[in-house]
Short mmCIF file of C-alpha atoms in Angstrom, two decimals:
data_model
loop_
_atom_site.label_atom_id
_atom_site.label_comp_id
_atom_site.label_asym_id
_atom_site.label_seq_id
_atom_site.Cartn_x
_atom_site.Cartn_y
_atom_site.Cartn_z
CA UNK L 1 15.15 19.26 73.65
CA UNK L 2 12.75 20.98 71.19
CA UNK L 3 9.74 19.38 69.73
CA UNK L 4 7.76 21.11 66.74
CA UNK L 5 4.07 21.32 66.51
CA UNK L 6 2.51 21.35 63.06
CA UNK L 7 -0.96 22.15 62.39
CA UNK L 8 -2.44 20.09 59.60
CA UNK L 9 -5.47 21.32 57.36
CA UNK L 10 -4.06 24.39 55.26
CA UNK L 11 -0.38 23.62 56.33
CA UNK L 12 0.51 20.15 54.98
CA UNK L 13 -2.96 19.53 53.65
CA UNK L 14 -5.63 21.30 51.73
CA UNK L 15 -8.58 21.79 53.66
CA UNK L 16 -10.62 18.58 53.89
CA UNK L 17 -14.03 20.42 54.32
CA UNK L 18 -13.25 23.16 51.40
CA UNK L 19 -12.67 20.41 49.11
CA UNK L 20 -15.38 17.94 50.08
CA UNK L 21 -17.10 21.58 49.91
CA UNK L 22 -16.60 21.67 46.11
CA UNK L 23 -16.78 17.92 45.59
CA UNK L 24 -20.20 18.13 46.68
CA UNK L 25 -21.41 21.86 46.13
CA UNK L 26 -22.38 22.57 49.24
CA UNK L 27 -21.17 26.49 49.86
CA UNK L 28 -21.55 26.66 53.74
CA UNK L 29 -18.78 23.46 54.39
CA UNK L 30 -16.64 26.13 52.95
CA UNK L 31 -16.74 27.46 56.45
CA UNK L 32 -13.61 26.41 58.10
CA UNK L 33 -11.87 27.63 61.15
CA UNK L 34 -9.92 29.89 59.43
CA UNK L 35 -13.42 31.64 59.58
CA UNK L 36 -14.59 30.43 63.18
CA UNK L 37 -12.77 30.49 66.02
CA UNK L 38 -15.72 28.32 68.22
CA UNK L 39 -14.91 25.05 67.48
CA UNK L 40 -17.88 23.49 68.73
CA UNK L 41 -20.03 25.32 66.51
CA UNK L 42 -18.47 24.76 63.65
CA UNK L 43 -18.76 21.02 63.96
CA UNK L 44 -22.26 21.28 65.01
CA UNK L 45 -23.46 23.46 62.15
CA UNK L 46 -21.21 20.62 59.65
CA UNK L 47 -22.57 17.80 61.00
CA UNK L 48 -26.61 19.62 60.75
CA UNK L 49 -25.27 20.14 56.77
CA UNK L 50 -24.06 16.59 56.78
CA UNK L 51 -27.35 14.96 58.32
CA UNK L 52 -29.84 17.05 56.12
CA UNK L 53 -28.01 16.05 53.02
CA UNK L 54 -27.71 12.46 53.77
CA UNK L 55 -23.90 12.36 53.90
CA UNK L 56 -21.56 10.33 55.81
CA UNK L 57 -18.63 9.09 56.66
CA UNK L 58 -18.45 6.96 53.12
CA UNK L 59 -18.68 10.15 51.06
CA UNK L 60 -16.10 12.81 53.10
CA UNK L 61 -13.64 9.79 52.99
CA UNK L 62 -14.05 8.80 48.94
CA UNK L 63 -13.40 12.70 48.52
CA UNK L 64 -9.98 12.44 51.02
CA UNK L 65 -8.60 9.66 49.06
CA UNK L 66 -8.34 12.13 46.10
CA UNK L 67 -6.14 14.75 48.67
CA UNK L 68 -2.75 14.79 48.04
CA UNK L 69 -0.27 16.78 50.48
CA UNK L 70 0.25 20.82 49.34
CA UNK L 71 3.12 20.73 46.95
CA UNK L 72 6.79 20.40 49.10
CA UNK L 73 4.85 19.36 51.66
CA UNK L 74 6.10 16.41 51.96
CA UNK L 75 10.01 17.19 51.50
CA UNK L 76 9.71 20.04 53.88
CA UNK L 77 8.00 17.51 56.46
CA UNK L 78 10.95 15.06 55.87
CA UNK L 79 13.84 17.81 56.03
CA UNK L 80 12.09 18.86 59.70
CA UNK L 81 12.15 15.27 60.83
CA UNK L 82 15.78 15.00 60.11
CA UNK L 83 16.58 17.93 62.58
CA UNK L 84 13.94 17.88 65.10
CA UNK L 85 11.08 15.65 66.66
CA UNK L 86 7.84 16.87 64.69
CA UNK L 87 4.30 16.26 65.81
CA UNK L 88 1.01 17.49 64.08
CA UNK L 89 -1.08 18.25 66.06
CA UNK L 90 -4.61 18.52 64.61
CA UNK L 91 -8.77 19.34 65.01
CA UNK L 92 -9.52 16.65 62.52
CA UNK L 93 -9.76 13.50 62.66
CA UNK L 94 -8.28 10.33 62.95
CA UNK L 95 -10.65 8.81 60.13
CA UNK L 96 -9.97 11.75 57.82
CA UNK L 97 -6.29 11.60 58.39
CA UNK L 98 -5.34 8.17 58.45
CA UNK L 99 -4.65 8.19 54.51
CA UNK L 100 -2.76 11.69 54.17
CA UNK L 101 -0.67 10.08 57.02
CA UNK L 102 0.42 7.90 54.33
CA UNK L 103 1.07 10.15 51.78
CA UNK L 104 3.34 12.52 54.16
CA UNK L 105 5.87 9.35 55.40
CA UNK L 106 3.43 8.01 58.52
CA UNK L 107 4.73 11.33 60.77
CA UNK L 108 3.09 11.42 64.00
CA UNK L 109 -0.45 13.07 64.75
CA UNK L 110 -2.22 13.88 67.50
CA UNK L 111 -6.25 14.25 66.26
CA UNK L 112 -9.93 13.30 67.33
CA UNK L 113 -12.36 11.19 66.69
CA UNK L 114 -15.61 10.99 64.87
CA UNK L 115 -18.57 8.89 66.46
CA UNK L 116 -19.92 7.08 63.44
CA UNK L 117 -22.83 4.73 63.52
CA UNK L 118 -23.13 1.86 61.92
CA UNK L 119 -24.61 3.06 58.87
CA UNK L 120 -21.59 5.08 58.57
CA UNK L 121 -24.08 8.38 59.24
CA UNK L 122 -21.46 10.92 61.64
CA UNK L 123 -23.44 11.11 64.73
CA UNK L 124 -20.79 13.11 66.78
CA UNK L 125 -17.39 13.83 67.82
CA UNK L 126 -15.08 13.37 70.11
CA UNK L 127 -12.29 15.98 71.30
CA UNK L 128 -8.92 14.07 72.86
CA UNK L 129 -8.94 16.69 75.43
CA UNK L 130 -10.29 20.85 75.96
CA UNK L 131 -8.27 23.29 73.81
CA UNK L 132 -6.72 20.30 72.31
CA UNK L 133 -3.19 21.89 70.93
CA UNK L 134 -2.76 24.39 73.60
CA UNK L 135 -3.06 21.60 76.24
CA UNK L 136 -0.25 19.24 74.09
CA UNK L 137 1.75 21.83 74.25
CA UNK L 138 1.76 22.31 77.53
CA UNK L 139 1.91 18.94 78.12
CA UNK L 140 5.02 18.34 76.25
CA UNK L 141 6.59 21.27 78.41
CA UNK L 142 5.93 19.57 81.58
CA UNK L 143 8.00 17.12 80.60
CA UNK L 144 10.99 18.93 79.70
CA UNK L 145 10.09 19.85 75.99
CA UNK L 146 10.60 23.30 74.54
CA UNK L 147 7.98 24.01 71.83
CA UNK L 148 7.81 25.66 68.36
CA UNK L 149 4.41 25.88 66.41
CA UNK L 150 3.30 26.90 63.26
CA UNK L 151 -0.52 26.86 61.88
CA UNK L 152 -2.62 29.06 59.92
CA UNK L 153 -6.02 29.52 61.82
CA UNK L 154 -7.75 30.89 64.97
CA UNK L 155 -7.00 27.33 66.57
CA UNK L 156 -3.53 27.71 66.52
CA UNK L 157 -3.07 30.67 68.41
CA UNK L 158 -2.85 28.93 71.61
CA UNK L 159 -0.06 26.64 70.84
CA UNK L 160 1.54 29.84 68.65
CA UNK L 161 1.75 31.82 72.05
CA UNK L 162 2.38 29.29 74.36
CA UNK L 163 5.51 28.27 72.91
CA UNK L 164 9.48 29.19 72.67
CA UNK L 165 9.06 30.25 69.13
CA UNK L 166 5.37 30.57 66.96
CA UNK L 167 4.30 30.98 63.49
CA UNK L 168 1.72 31.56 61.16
CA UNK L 169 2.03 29.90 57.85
CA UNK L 170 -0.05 30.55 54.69
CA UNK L 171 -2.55 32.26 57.54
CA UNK L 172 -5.26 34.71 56.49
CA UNK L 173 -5.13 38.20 56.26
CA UNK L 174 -7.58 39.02 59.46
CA UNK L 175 -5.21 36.83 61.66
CA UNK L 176 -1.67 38.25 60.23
CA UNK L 177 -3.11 41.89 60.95
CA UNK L 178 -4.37 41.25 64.14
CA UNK L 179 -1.01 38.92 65.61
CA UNK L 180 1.75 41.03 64.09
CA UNK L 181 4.07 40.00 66.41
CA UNK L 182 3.85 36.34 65.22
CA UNK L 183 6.18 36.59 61.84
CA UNK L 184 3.92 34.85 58.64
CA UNK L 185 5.56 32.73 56.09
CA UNK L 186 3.98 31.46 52.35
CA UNK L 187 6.89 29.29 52.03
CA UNK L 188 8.30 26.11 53.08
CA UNK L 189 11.35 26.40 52.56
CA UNK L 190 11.13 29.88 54.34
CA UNK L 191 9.41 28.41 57.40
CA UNK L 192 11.95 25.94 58.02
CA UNK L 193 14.76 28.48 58.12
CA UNK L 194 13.27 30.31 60.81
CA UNK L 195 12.00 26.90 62.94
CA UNK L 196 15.88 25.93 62.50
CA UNK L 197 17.16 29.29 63.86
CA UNK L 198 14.52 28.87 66.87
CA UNK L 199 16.41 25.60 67.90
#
């Protein structure tokens, strides 16, 4: 029994930050972790941006509704349902992803959640668990699961190696050099033949 473990942001989804990044112009949200592997410190250094600009919650979500799912996104999500349990499994959160849940058929996600007051100001974060995807993964092989992954960022890695078969889709340059053994696919269509051969 294989389960496969997508990585959202960059994958299925463009990159919520990068385009509430443009939406807003404000450069540094650019930042993604694609760029930093320290999780932590990305979110703290967004949510300093956030609270010196007097943005919250309100604004990053009136910017998601506009997302839609990468082209074939969608159809290559649906054609990897059809042959094997799927999970996403994801560093954003659930408020962010609730409505590009929609838009992708409702699959299931595994994300965090934001601490919003009641001015709808972000005051904080909370993980689901430490090394969030790496630790699902393992999970999921404790109970008799083998695991494929695919992602694009530093993030990923850990659920990359820790499983049967790993990876990279659409990743950056940086990463692809430095995990060669991890083949790297700009398709859809291409990444699903090689998930399907890992099964």
């Amino acid at each position: 029994m294989t389960i496969t473990c997508l990585d959202l942001e960059g994958v299925l989804v463009p990159e919520i930050w990068i385009a509430f990044s443009e939406a807003t112009g404000i450069p540094e949200l650019k930042r993604t972790t694609r760029d930093e592997p320290d999780y932590d410190k990305l979110m703290k250094f967004r949510l300093d941006i956030l609270e010196k600009k007097g943005l919250g919650l309100k604004e990053i979500q009136d910017v998601i509704a506009t997302i839609d799912p990468l082209p074939g996104a969608k159809e290559f999500l649906d054609e990897l349902r059809e042959c094997c349990q799927t999970i996403i499994l994801s560093d954003t959160f659930s408020q962010f992803a609730a409505p590009l849940m929609k838009k992708l058929g409702q699959p299931t996600i595994f994300c965090n959640e934001l601490v919003v007051a009641q001015d709808g100001k972000i005051t904080g974060y909370k993980m689901r668990c430490e090394k969030s995807k790496l630790t699902t993964v393992k999970a999921l092989q404790s109970c008799g699961f083998d695991t494929i992954a695919s992602g694009d960022s530093f993030n990923d890695l850990g659920m990359i190696q820790a499983s049967k078969a790993g990876f990279l889709f659409r990743s950056t340059e940086r990463i692809k050099k430095d995990y060669p053994q991890y083949p790297a696919f700009e398709e859809y269509k291409d990444l699903l033949a090689a998930i399907k051969k890992a099964l």
